[in-house]
Tab-separated table of C-alpha atoms in Angstrom:
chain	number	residue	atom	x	y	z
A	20	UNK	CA	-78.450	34.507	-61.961
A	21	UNK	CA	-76.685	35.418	-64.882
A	22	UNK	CA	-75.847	39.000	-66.510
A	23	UNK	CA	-76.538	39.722	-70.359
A	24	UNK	CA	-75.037	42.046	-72.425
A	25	UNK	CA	-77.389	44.691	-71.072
A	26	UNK	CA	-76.291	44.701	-68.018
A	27	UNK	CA	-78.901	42.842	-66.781
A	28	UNK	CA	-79.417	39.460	-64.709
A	29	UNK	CA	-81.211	36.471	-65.604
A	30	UNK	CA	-82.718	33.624	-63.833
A	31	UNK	CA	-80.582	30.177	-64.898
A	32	UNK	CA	-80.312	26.838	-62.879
A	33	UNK	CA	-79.636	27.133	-59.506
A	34	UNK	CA	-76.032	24.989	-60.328
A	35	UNK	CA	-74.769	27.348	-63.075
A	36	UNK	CA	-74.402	30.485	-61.439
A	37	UNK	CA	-72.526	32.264	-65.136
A	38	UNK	CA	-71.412	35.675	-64.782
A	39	UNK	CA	-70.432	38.100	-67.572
A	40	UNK	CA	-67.257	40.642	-66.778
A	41	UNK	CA	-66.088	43.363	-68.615
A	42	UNK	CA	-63.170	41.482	-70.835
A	43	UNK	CA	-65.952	39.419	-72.515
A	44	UNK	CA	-65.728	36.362	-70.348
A	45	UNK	CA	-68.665	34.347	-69.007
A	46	UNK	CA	-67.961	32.835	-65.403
A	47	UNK	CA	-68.548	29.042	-64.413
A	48	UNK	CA	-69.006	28.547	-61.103
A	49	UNK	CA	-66.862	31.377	-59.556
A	50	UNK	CA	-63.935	29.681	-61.087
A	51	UNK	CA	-63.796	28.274	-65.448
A	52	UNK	CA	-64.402	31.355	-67.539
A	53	UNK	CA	-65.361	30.701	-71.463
A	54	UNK	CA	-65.517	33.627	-74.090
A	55	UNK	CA	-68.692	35.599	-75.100
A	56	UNK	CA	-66.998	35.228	-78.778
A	57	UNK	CA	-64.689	32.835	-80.022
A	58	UNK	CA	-61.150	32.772	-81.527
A	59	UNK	CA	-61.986	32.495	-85.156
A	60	UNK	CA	-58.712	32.624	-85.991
A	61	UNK	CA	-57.318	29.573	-83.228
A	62	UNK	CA	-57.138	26.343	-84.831
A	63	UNK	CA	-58.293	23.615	-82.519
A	64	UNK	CA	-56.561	20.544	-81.125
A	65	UNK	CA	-57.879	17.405	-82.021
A	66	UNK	CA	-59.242	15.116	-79.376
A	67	UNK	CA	-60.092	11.619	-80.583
A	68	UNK	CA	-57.355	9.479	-79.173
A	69	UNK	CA	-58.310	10.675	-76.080
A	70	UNK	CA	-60.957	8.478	-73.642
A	71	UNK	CA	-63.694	11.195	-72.850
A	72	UNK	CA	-67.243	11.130	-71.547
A	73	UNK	CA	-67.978	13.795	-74.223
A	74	UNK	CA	-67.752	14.147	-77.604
A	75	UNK	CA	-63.944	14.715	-78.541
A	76	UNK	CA	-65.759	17.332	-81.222
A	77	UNK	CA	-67.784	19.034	-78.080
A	78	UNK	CA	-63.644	19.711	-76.807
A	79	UNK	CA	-62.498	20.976	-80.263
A	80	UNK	CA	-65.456	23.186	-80.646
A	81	UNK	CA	-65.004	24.795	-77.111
A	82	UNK	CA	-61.400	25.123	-77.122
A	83	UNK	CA	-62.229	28.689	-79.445
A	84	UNK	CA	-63.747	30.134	-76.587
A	85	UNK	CA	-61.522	29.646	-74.352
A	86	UNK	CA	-59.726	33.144	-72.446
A	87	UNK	CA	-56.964	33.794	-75.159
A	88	UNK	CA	-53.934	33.299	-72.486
A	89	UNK	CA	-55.160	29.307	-72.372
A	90	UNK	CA	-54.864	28.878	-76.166
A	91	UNK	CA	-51.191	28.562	-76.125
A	92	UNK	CA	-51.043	25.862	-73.191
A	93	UNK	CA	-50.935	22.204	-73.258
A	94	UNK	CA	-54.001	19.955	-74.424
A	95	UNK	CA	-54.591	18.101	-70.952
A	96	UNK	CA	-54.984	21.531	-69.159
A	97	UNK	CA	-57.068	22.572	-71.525
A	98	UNK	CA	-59.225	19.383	-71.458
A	99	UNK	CA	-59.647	19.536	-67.219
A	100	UNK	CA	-60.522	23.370	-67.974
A	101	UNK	CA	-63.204	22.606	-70.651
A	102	UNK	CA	-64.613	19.092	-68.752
A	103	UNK	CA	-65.028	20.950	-65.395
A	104	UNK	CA	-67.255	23.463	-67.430
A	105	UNK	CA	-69.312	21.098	-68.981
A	106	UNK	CA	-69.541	18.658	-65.608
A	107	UNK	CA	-71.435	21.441	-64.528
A	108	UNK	CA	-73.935	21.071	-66.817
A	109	UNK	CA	-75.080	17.560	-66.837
A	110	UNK	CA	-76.433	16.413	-63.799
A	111	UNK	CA	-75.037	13.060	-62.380
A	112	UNK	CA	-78.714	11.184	-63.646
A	113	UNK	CA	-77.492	12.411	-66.808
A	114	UNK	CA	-74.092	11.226	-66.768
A	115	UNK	CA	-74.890	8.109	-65.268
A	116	UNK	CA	-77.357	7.703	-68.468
A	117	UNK	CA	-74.417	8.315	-70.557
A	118	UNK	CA	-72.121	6.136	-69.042
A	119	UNK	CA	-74.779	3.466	-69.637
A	120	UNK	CA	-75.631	3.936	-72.690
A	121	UNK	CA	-71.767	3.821	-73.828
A	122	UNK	CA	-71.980	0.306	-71.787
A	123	UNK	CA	-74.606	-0.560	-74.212
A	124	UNK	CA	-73.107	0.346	-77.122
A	125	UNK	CA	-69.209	-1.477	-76.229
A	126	UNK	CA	-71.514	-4.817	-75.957
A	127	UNK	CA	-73.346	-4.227	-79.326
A	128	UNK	CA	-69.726	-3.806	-80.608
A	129	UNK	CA	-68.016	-6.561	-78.647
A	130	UNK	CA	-70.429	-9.229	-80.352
A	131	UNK	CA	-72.278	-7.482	-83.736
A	132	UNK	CA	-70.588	-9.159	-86.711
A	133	UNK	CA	-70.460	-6.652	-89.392
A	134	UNK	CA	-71.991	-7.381	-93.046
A	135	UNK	CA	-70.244	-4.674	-94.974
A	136	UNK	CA	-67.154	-3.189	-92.904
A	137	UNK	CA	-66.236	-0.829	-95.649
A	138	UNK	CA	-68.869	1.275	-94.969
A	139	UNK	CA	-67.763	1.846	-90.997
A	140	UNK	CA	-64.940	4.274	-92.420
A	141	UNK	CA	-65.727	7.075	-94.775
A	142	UNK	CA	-64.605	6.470	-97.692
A	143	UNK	CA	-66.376	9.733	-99.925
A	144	UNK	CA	-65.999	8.683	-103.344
A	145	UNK	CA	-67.497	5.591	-103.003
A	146	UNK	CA	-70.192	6.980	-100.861
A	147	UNK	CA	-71.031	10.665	-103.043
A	148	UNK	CA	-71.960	11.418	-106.172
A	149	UNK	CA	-69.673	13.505	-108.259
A	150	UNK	CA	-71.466	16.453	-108.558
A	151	UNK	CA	-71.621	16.612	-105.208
A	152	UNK	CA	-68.150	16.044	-103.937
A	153	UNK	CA	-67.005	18.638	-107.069
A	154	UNK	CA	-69.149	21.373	-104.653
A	155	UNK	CA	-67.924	20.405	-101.076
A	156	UNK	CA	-64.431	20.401	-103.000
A	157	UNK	CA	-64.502	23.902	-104.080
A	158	UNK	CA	-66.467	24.726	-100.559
A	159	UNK	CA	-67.906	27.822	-102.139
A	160	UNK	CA	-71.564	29.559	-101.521
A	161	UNK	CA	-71.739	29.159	-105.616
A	162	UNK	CA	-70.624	25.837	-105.722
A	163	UNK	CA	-73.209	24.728	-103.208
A	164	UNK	CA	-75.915	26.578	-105.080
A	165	UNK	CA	-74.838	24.831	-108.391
A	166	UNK	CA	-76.076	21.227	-106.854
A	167	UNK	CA	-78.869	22.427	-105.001
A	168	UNK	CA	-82.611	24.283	-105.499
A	169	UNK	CA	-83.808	26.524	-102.384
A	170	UNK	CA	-87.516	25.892	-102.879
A	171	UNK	CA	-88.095	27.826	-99.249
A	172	UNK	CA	-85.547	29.472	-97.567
A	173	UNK	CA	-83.138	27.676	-95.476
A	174	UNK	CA	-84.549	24.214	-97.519
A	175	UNK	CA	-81.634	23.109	-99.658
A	176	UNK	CA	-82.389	19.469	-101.593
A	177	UNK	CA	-79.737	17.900	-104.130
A	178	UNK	CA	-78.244	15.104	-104.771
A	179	UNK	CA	-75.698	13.225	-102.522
A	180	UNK	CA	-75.222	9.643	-102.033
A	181	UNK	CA	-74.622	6.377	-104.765
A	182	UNK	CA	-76.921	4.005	-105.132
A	183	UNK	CA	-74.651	1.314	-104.284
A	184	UNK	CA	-73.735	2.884	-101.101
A	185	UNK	CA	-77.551	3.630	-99.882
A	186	UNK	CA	-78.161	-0.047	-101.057
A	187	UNK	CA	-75.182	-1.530	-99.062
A	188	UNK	CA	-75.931	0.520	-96.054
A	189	UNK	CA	-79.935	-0.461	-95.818
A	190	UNK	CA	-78.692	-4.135	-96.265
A	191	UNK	CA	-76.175	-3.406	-92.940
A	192	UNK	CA	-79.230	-1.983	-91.180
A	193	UNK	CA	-80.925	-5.455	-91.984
A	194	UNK	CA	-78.494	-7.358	-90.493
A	195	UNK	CA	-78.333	-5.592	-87.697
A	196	UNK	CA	-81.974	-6.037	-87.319
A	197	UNK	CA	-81.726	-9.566	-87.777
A	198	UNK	CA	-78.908	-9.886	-85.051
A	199	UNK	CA	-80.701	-7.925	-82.454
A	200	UNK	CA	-83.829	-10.120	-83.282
A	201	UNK	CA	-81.585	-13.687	-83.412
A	202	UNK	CA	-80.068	-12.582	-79.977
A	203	UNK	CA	-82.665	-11.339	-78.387
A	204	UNK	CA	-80.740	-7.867	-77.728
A	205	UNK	CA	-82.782	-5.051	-76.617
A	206	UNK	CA	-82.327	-2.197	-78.974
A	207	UNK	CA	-82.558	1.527	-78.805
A	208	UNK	CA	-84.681	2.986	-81.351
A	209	UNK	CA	-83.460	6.364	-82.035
A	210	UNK	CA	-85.873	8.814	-80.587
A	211	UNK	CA	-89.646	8.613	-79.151
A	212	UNK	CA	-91.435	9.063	-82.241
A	213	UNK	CA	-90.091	6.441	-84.466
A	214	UNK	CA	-90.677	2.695	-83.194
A	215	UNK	CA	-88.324	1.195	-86.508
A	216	UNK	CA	-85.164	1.965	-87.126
A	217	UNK	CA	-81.497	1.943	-85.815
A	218	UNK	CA	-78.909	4.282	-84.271
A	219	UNK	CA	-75.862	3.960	-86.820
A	220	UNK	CA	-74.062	5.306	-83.606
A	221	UNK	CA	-74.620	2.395	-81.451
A	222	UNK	CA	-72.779	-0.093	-83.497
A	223	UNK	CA	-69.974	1.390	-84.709
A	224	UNK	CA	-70.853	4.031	-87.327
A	225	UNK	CA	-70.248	7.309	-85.213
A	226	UNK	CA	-66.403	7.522	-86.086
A	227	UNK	CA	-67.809	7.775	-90.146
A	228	UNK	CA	-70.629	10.302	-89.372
A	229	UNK	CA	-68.420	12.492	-87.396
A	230	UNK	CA	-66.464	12.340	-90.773
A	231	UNK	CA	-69.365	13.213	-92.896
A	232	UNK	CA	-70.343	15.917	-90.557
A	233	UNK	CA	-67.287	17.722	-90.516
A	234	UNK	CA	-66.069	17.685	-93.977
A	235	UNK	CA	-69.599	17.402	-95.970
A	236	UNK	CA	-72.214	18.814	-93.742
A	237	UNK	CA	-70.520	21.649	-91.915
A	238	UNK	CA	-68.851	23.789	-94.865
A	239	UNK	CA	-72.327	23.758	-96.211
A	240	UNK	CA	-74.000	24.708	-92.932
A	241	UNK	CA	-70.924	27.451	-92.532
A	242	UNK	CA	-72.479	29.258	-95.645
A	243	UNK	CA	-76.184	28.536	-94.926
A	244	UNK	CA	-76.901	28.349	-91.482
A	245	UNK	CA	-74.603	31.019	-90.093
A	246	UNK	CA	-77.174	32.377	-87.712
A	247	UNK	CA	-78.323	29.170	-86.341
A	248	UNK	CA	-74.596	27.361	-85.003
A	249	UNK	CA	-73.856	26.145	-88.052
A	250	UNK	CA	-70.299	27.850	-88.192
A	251	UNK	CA	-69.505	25.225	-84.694
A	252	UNK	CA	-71.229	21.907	-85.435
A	253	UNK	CA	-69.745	19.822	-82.975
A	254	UNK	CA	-71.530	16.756	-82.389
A	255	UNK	CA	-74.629	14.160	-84.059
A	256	UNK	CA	-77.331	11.991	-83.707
A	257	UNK	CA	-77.197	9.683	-86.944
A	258	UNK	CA	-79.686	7.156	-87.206
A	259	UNK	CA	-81.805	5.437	-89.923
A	260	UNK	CA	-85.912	5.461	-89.664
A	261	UNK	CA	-88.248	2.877	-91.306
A	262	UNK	CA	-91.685	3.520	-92.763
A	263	UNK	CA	-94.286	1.288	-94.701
A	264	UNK	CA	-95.811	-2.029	-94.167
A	265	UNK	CA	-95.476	-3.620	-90.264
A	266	UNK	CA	-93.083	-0.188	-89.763
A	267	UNK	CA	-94.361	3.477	-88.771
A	268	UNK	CA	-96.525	4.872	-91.357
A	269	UNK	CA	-96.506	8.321	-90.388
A	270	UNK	CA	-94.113	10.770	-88.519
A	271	UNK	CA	-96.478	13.510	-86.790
A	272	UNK	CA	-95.749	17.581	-86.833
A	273	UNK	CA	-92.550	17.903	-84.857
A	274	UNK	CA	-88.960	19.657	-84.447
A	275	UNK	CA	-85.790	18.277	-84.172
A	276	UNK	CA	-83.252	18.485	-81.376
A	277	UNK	CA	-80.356	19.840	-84.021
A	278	UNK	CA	-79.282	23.091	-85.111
A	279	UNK	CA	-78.932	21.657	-88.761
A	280	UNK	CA	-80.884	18.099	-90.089
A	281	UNK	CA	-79.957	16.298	-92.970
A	282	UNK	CA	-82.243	13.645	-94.230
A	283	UNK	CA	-81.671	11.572	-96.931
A	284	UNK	CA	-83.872	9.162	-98.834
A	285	UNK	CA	-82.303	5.313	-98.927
A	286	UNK	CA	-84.791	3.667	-101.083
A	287	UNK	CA	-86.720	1.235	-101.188
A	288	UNK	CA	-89.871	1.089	-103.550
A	289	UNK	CA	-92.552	3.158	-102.073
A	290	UNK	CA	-95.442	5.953	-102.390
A	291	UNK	CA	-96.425	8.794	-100.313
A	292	UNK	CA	-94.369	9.934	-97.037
A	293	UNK	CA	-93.656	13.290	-98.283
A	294	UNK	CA	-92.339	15.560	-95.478
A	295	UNK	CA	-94.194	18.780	-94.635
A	296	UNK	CA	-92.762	22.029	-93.735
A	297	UNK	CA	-94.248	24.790	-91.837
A	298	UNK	CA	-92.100	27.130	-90.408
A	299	UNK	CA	-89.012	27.851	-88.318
A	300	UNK	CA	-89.784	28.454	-84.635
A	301	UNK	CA	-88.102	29.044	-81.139
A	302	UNK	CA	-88.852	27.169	-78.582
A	303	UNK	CA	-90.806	29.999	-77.438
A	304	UNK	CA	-92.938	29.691	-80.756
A	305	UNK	CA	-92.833	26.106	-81.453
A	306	UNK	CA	-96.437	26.043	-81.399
A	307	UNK	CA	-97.800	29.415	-83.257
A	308	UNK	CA	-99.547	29.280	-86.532
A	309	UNK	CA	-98.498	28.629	-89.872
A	310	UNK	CA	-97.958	31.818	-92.111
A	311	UNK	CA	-98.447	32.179	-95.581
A	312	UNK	CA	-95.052	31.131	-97.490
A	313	UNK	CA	-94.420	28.086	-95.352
A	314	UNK	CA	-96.182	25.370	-96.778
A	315	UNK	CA	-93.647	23.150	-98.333
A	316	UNK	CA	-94.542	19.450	-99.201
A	317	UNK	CA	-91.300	17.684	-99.900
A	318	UNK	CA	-91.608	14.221	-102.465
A	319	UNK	CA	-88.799	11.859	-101.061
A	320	UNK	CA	-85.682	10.395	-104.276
A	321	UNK	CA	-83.363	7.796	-103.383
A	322	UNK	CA	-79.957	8.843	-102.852
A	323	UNK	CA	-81.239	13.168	-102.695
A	324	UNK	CA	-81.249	14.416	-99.407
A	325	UNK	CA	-83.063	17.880	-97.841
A	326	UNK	CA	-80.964	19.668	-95.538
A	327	UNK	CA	-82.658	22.194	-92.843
A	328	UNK	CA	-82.768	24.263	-89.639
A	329	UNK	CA	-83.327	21.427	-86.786
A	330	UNK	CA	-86.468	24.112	-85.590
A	331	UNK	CA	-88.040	24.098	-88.550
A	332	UNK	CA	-91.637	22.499	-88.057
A	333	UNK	CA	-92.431	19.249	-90.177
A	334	UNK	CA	-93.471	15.943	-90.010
A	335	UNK	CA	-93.890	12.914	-92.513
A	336	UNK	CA	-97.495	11.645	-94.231
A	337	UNK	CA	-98.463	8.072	-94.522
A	338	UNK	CA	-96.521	5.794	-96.689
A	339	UNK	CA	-99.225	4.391	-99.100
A	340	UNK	CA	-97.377	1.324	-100.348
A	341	UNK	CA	-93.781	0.186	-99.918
A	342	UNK	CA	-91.187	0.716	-97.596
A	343	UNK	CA	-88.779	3.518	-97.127
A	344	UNK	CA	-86.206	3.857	-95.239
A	345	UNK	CA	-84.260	7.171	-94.574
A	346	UNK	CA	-80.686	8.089	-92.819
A	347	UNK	CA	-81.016	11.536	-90.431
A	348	UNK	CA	-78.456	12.995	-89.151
A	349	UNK	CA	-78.678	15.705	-86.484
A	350	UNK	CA	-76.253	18.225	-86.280
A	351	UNK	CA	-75.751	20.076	-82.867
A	352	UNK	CA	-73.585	23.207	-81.461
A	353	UNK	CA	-72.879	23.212	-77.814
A	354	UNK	CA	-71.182	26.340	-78.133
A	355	UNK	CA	-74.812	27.961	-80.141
A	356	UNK	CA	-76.741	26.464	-77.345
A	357	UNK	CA	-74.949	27.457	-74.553
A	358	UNK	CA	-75.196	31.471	-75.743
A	359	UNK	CA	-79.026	30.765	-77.201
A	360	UNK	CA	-80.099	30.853	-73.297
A	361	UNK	CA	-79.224	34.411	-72.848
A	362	UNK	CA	-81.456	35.905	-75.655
A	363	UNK	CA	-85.581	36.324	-76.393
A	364	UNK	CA	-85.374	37.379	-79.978
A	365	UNK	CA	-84.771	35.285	-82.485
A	366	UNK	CA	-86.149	37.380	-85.093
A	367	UNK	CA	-83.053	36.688	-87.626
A	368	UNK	CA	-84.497	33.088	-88.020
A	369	UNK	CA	-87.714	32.042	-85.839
A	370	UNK	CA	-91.012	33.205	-88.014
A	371	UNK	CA	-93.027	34.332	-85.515
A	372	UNK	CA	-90.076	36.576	-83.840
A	373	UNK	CA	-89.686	38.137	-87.183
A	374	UNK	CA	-93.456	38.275	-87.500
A	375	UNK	CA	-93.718	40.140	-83.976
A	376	UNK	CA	-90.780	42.263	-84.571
A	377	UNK	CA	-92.458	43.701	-88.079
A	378	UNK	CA	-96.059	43.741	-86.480
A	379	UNK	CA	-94.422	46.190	-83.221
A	380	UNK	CA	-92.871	48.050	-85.540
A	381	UNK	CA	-95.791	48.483	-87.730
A	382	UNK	CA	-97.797	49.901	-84.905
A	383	UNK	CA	-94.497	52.311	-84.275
A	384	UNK	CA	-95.020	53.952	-87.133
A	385	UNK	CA	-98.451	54.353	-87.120
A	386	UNK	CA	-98.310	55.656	-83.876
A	387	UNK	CA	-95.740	58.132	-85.030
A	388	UNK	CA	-97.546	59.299	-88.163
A	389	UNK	CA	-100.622	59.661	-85.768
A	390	UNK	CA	-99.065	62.033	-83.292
A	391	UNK	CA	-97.385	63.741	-86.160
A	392	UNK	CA	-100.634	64.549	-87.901
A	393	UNK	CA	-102.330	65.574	-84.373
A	394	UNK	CA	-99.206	67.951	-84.008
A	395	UNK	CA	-100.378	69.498	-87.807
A	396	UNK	CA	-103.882	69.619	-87.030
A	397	UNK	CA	-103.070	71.636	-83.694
A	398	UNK	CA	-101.101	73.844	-85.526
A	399	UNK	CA	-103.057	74.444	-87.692
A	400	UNK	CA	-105.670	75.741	-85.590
């Protein structure tokens, strides 16, 4: 059980036992204690050179919640601290998944020959457009809004990536295609839905995302997407998907497993496979009906990507003709959903908790103008 900020316990698995105390700790386990609210003002350590089942950027992210007399101590405590935390939340199936799957992706690296290496490093102004690294430069909510339209709220679309960059990087994809196929390598596609494609991850992009995630994606998601983790972005899934002739034609009405998604449009020729949105939702809510104001079809431009809450509803329609391929990148916060677990209302960004919330309140008030005007009427007579 676990106790909320209302004093109240909650059911959680059977392994976590968390419990909240009066300085504003949670407890692990009887023993590791994080912070209900972080140390905005800590700057983190960095922990890349250091050989970790997790994300170095999971550690980083953490290390602001940790109790304020550990901020001042030495990284390798601090590391045993955070890693018994999260061992306790990833069952050994799941670790032994992990540990696989970074077997997998050494081998892919051992023996994939790269076509363009200048691409596995970020290298921003070859990659961005100008306009775009102008607004990330001056990391302002009015610079962002210069580059972008909101046609919904919480949709932001502008331009973002060269076209020689989105051409070199659908050529690498290619290749890698053609490797996998010439060595008869089993490849992971990058999620259930999508049967084409590649996870940029798996040979040897991850170090570049993490770049673009950090310095590109999270000071806009810091602005925007305050209420939904993005303020502690911490880790990715960044993969390419593949639609048209002899690849998936259609992606079907879906959320993603992100706090934040970016998707951006590679190229090639095509027609159709417009996205459709339809909502924000909790988990809760995922499957609740559309509202008016949600409809949003969204017409894909090489090199222009859409950035949006990982719960909003949507899904892609049939590419007519063509092919088109697009790089995603999913943008999590362990820190978001670790506290997410402790609350039911969501009604500062799920659509339907918002819709509930107004609809209870609605009835409040008629209820209250009722009794009031039963009150008159009785003293009246």
């Amino acid at each position: 059980m676990s106790q909320n900020q209302n004093g109240k316990w909650v059911r959680i698995a059977p392994e976590q036992q968390l419990r909240g105390s009066s300085n504003g700790h949670v407890e692990v386990g009887g023993s590791n204690r994080l912070c209900i609210n972080p140390q905005k003002d800590h700057k983190s350590e960095s922990y890349e050179d250091l050989q970790l089942e997790f994300n170095p950027l999971v550690f980083s992210s953490l290390e602001q919640y940790l109790p304020p007399h550990m901020l001042s101590l030495s990284r390798e405590v601090k590391v045993h601290y955070m890693r018994n935390i999260l061992l306790r939340y990833l069952p050994e199936t799941e670790r032994i998944r992990i540990q696989k799957h970074k077997e997998y992706r050494h081998r892919i690296m051992l023996n994939y020959p790269p076509l363009y290496k200048q691409i596995y490093s970020m290298d921003a102004e070859k990659f961005f457009t100008p306009s775009f690294l102008r607004a990330v430069k001056e990391n302002t909510e009015a610079s962002f809004r210069s580059i972008m339209a909101e046609p919904r709220k919480g949709l932001y679309t502008f331009e973002m990536l060269q076209p020689q960059f989105c051409e070199m990087l659908m050529s690498e994809v290619d290749n890698f295609e053609r490797w996998v196929h010439d060595t008869k390598f089993r490849i992971m596609r990058p999620n259930i839905m999508n049967q084409y494609g590649a996870v940029l991850d798996d040979f040897g992009m991850e170090s570049m995302l993490d770049r673009l995630m950090s310095d590109f994606i999270s000071p806009i998601s810091r602005v925007f997407y305050t209420e939904i983790g993005g303020t502690s972005l911490d880790s990715h899934h960044g993969f390419v998907v593949e639609y048209g002739i002899n690849r998936d034609v259609e992606l079907g009405f879906h959320v993603d497993d992100a706090e934040v998604t970016l998707n951006i449009c590679l190229g090639n020729e095509f027609s159709g496979g417009e996205l459709f949105f339809r909502g924000v939702r909790c988990d809760e809510h995922v499957n609740s009906d559309i509202q008016p104001g949600e409809i949003f079809d969204y017409p894909h431009v090489p090199g222009h990507a859409i950035l949006h809450p990982g719960r909003h509803r949507h899904g892609a329609r049939p590419t007519t003709s063509g092919n088109r391929m697009n790089l995603i990148i999913w943008c999590r916060s362990s820190a978001f959903r670790e506290l997410k677990k402790y609350r039911k209302d969501f009604s500062s960004w799920c659509g339907e908790c918002k819709r509930k919330k107004k609809e209870k309140e609605r009835i409040l008030v008629l209820a209250t103008q009722q009794e009031l005007m039963n009150r008159g009427m009785q003293s009246a007579s």
